[in-house]
mmCIF file of C-alpha atoms in Angstrom:
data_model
loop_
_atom_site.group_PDB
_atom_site.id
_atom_site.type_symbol
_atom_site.label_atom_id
_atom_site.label_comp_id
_atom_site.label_asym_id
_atom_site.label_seq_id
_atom_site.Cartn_x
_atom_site.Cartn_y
_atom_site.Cartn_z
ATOM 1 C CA UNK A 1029 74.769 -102.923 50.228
ATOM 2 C CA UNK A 1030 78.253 -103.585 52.093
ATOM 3 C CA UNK A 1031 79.720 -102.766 48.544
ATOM 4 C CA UNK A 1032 77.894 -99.483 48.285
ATOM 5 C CA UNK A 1033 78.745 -98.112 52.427
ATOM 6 C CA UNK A 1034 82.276 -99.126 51.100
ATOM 7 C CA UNK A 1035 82.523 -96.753 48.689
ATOM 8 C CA UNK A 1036 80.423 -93.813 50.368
ATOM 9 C CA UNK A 1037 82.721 -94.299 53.168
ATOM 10 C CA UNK A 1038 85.822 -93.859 50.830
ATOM 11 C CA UNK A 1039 84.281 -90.819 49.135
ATOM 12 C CA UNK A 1040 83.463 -89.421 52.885
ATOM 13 C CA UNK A 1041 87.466 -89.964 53.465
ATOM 14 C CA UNK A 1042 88.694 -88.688 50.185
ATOM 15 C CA UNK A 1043 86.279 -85.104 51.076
ATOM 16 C CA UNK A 1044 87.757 -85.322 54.285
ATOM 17 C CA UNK A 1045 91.404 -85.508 52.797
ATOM 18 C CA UNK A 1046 90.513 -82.465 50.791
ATOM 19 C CA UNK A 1047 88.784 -80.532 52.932
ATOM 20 C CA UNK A 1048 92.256 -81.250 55.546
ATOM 21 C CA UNK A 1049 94.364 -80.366 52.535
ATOM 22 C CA UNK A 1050 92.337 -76.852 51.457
ATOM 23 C CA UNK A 1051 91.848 -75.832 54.902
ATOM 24 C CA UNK A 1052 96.160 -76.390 55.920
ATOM 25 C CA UNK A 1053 96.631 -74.431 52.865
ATOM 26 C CA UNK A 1054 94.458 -71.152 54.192
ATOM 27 C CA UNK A 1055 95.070 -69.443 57.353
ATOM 28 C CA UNK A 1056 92.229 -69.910 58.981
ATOM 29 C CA UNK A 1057 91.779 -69.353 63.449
ATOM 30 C CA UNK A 1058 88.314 -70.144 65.391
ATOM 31 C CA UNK A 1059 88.559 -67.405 67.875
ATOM 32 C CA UNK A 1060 86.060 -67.646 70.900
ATOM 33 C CA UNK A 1061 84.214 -64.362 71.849
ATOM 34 C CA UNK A 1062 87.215 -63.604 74.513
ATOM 35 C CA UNK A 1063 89.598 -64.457 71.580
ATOM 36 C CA UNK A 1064 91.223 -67.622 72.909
ATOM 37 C CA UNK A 1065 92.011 -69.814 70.022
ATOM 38 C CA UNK A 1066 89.848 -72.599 69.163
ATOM 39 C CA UNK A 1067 91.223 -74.101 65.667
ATOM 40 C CA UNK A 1068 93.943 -72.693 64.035
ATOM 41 C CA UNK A 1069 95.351 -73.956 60.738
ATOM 42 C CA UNK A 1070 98.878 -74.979 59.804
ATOM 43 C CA UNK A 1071 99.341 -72.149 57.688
ATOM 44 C CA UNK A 1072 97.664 -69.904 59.935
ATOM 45 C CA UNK A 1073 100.406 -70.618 63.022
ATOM 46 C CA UNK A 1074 103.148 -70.100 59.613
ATOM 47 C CA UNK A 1075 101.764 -66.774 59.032
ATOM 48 C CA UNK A 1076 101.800 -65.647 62.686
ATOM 49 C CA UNK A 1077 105.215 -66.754 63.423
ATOM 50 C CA UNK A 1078 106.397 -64.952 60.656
ATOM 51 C CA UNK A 1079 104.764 -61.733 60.921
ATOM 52 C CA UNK A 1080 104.538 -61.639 65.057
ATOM 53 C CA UNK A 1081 108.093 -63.651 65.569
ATOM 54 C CA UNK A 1082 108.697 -62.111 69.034
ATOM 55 C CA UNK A 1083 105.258 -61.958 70.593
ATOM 56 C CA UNK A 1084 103.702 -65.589 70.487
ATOM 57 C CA UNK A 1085 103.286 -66.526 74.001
ATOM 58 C CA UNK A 1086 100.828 -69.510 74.301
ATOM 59 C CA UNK A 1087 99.215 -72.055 72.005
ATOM 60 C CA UNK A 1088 95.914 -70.742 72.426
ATOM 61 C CA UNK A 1089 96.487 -66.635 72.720
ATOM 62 C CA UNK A 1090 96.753 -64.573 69.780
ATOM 63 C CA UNK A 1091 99.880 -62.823 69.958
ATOM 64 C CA UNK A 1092 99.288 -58.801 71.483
ATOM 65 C CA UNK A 1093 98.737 -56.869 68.939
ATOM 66 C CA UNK A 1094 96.231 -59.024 67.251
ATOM 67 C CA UNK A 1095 94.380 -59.551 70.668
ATOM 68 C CA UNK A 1096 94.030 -55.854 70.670
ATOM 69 C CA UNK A 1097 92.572 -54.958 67.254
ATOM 70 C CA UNK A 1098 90.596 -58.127 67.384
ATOM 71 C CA UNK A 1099 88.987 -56.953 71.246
ATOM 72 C CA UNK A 1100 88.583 -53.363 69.520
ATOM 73 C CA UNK A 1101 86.535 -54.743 66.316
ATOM 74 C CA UNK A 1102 84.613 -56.521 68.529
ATOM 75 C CA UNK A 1103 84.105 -54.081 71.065
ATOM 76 C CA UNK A 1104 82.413 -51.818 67.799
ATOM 77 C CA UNK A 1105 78.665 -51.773 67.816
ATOM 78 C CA UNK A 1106 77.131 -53.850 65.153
ATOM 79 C CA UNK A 1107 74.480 -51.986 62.555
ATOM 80 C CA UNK A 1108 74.220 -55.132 60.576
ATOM 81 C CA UNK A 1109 75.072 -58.536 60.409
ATOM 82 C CA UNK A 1110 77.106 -57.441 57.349
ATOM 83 C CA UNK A 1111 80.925 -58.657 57.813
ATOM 84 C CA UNK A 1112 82.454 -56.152 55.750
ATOM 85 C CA UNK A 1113 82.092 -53.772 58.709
ATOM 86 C CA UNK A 1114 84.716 -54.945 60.298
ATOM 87 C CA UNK A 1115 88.327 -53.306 59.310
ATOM 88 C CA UNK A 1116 90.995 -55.294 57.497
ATOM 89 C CA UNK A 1117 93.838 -54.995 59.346
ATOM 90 C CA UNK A 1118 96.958 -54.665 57.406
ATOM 91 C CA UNK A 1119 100.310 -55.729 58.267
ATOM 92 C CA UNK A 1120 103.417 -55.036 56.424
ATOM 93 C CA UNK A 1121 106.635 -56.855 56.767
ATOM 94 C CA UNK A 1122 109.388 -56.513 53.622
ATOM 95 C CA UNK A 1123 107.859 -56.613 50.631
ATOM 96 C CA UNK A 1124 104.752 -58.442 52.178
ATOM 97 C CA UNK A 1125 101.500 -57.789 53.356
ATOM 98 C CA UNK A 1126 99.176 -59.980 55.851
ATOM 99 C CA UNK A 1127 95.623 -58.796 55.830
ATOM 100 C CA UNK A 1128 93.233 -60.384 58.101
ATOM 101 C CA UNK A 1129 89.772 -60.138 57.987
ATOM 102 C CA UNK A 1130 87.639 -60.712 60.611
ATOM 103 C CA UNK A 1131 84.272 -62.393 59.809
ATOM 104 C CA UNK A 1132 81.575 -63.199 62.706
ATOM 105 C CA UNK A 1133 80.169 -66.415 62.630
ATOM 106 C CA UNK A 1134 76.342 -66.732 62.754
ATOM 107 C CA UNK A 1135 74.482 -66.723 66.584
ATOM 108 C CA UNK A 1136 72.447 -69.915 65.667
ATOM 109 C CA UNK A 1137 76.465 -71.658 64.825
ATOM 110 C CA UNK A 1138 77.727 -70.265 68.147
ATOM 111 C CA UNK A 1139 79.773 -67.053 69.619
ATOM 112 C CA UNK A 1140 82.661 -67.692 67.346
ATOM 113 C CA UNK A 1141 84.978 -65.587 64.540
ATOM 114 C CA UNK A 1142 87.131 -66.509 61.493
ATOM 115 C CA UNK A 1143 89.467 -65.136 61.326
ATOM 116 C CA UNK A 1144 91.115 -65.373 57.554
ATOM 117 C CA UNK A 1145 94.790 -64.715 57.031
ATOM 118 C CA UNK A 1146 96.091 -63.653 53.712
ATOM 119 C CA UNK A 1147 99.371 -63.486 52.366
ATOM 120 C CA UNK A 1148 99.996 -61.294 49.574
ATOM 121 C CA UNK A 1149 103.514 -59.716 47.780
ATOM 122 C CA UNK A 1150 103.397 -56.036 48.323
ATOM 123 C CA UNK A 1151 102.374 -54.949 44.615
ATOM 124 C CA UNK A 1152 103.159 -51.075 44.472
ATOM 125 C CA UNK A 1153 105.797 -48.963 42.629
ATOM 126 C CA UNK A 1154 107.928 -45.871 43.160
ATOM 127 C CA UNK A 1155 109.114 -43.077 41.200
ATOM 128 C CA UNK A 1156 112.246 -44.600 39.886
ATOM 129 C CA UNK A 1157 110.183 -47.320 38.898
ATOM 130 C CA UNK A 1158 107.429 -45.267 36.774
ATOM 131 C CA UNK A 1159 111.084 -43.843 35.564
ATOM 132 C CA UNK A 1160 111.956 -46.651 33.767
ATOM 133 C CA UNK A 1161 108.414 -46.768 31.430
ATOM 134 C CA UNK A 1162 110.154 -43.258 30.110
ATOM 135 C CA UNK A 1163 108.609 -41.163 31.823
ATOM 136 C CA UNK A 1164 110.319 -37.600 33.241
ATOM 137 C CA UNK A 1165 111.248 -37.671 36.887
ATOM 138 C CA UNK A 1166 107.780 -34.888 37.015
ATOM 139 C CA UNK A 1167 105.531 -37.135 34.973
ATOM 140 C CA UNK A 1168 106.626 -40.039 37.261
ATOM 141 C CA UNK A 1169 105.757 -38.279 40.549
ATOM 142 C CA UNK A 1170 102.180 -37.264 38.832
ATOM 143 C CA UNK A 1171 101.292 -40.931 38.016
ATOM 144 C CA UNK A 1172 102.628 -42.417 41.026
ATOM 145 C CA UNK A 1173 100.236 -39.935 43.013
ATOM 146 C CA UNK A 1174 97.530 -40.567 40.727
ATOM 147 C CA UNK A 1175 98.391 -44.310 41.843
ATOM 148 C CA UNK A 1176 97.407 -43.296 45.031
ATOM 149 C CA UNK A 1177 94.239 -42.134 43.850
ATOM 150 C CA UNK A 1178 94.661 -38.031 44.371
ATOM 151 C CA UNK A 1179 92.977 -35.809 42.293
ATOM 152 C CA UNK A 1180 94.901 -33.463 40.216
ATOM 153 C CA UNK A 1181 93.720 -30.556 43.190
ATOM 154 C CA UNK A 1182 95.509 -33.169 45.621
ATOM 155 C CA UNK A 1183 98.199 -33.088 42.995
ATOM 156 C CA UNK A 1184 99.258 -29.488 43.051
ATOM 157 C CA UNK A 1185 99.481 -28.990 46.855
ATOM 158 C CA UNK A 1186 101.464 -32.115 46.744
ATOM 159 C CA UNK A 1187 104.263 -31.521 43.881
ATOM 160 C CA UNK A 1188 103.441 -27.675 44.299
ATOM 161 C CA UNK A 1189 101.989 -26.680 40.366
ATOM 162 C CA UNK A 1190 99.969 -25.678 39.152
ATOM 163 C CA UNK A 1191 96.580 -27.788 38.245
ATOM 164 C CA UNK A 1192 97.331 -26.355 34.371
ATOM 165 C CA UNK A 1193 100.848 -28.186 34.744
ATOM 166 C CA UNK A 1194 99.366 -31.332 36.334
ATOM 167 C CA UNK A 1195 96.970 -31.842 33.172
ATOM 168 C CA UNK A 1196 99.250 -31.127 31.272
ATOM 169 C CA UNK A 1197 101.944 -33.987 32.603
ATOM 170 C CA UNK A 1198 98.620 -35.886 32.498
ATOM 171 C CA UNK A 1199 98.790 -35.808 28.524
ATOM 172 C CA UNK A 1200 102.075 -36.278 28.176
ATOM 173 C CA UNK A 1201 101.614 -39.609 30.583
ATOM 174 C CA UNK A 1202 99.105 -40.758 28.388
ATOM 175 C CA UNK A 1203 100.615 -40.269 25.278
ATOM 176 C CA UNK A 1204 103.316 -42.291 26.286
ATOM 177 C CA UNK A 1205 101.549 -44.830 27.615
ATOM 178 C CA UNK A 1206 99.016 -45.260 24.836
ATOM 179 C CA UNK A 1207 96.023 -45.040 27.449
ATOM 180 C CA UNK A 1208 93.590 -42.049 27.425
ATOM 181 C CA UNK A 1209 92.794 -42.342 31.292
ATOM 182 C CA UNK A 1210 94.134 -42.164 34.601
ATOM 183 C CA UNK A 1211 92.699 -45.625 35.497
ATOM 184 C CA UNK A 1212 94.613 -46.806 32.155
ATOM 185 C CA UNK A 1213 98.393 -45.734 33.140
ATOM 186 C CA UNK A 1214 98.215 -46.923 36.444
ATOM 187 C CA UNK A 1215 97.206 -50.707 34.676
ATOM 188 C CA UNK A 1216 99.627 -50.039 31.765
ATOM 189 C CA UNK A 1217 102.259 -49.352 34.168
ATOM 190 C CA UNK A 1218 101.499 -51.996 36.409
ATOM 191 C CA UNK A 1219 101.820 -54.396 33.415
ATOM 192 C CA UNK A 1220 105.168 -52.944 31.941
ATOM 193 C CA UNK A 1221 106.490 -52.975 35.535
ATOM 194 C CA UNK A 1222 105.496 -56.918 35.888
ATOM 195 C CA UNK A 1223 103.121 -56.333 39.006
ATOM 196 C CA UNK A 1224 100.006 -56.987 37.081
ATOM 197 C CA UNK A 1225 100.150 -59.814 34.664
ATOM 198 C CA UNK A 1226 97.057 -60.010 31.939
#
């Protein structure tokens, strides 16, 4: 009996360990309804220092900005207890981006929020880039706004041609490529580029 409490005890600690270990390597803050800071991961304080250097005041305060967009989302009435209502907020710094979505915790667990920080490499590409797949400087401005998910009508006001000319670049772009879609360059040239890796 002694033997077996032994090892459910060391299996308890080994979770534990993990658990410690996967929850350090997320940023992860327990916000009370007022937004003081209950629980706040490692990674979490990593990600705040390095994307709010200049505005982290006290241990348990979110630094301004947050405080504000997090008071605002709140402040928005609920139409259901669905947590994708709640905006991502975005945060670029460099060539990275810190999303953080806010997530409500259930009433029965208490008036609490997650809030879950992300860390991700900014994955995008410019004109020169598209460029250097061979494409004209013209047929490199057309994909990189149908990157951005314009129609060709959004197209024409944009690089000011007509919508004949934009399909037209269109074919051309996929020809190229090898794709017979607008969803297909954008991958294709995502892949050649390196940003998206099959």
């Amino acid at each position: 009996m002694d033997e077996q409490n032994g090892l459910e005890s060391s299996q308890i600690n080994q979770l534990l360990t993990l658990f410690r270990g996967v929850l350090n390597s997320r940023g992860l803050i327990i916000l009370s309804k007022d937004g003081n800071v209950e629980f706040i991961t490692q990674q979490a304080e990593q990600l705040l220092v390095s994307f709010f250097p200049t505005t982290i005041s006290q241990a348990n305060l979110l630094p301004h900005h947050l405080t504000k967009w997090f008071q605002f989302q709140i402040s928005q009435p609920l139409e259901s207890d669905d947590s994708c209502i709640y905006q991502t907020l975005k945060i670029e710094q460099g060539k990275q981006v810190l999303k953080i979505h806010l997530i409500p915790i259930p009433k029965s667990m208490g008036d609490n929020y997650y809030l879950l920080l992300e860390k991700k490499e900014k994955t995008m590409f410019s004109v020169p880039d598209l460029e250097l797949l061979g494409l004209t400087h013209c047929e490199a401005k057309i994909l990189f706004w149908v990157s951005r998910d314009k129609t060709n009508i959004e197209i024409t006001k944009l690089a000011g041609i007509s919508e004949g000319t934009v399909r037209k670049h269109l074919e051309h772009i996929y020809k190229k490529l090898g794709v017979h879609s607008r969803v297909g360059a954008v991958i294709i040239a995502l892949e050649k580029l390196g940003i998206l890796v099959e």
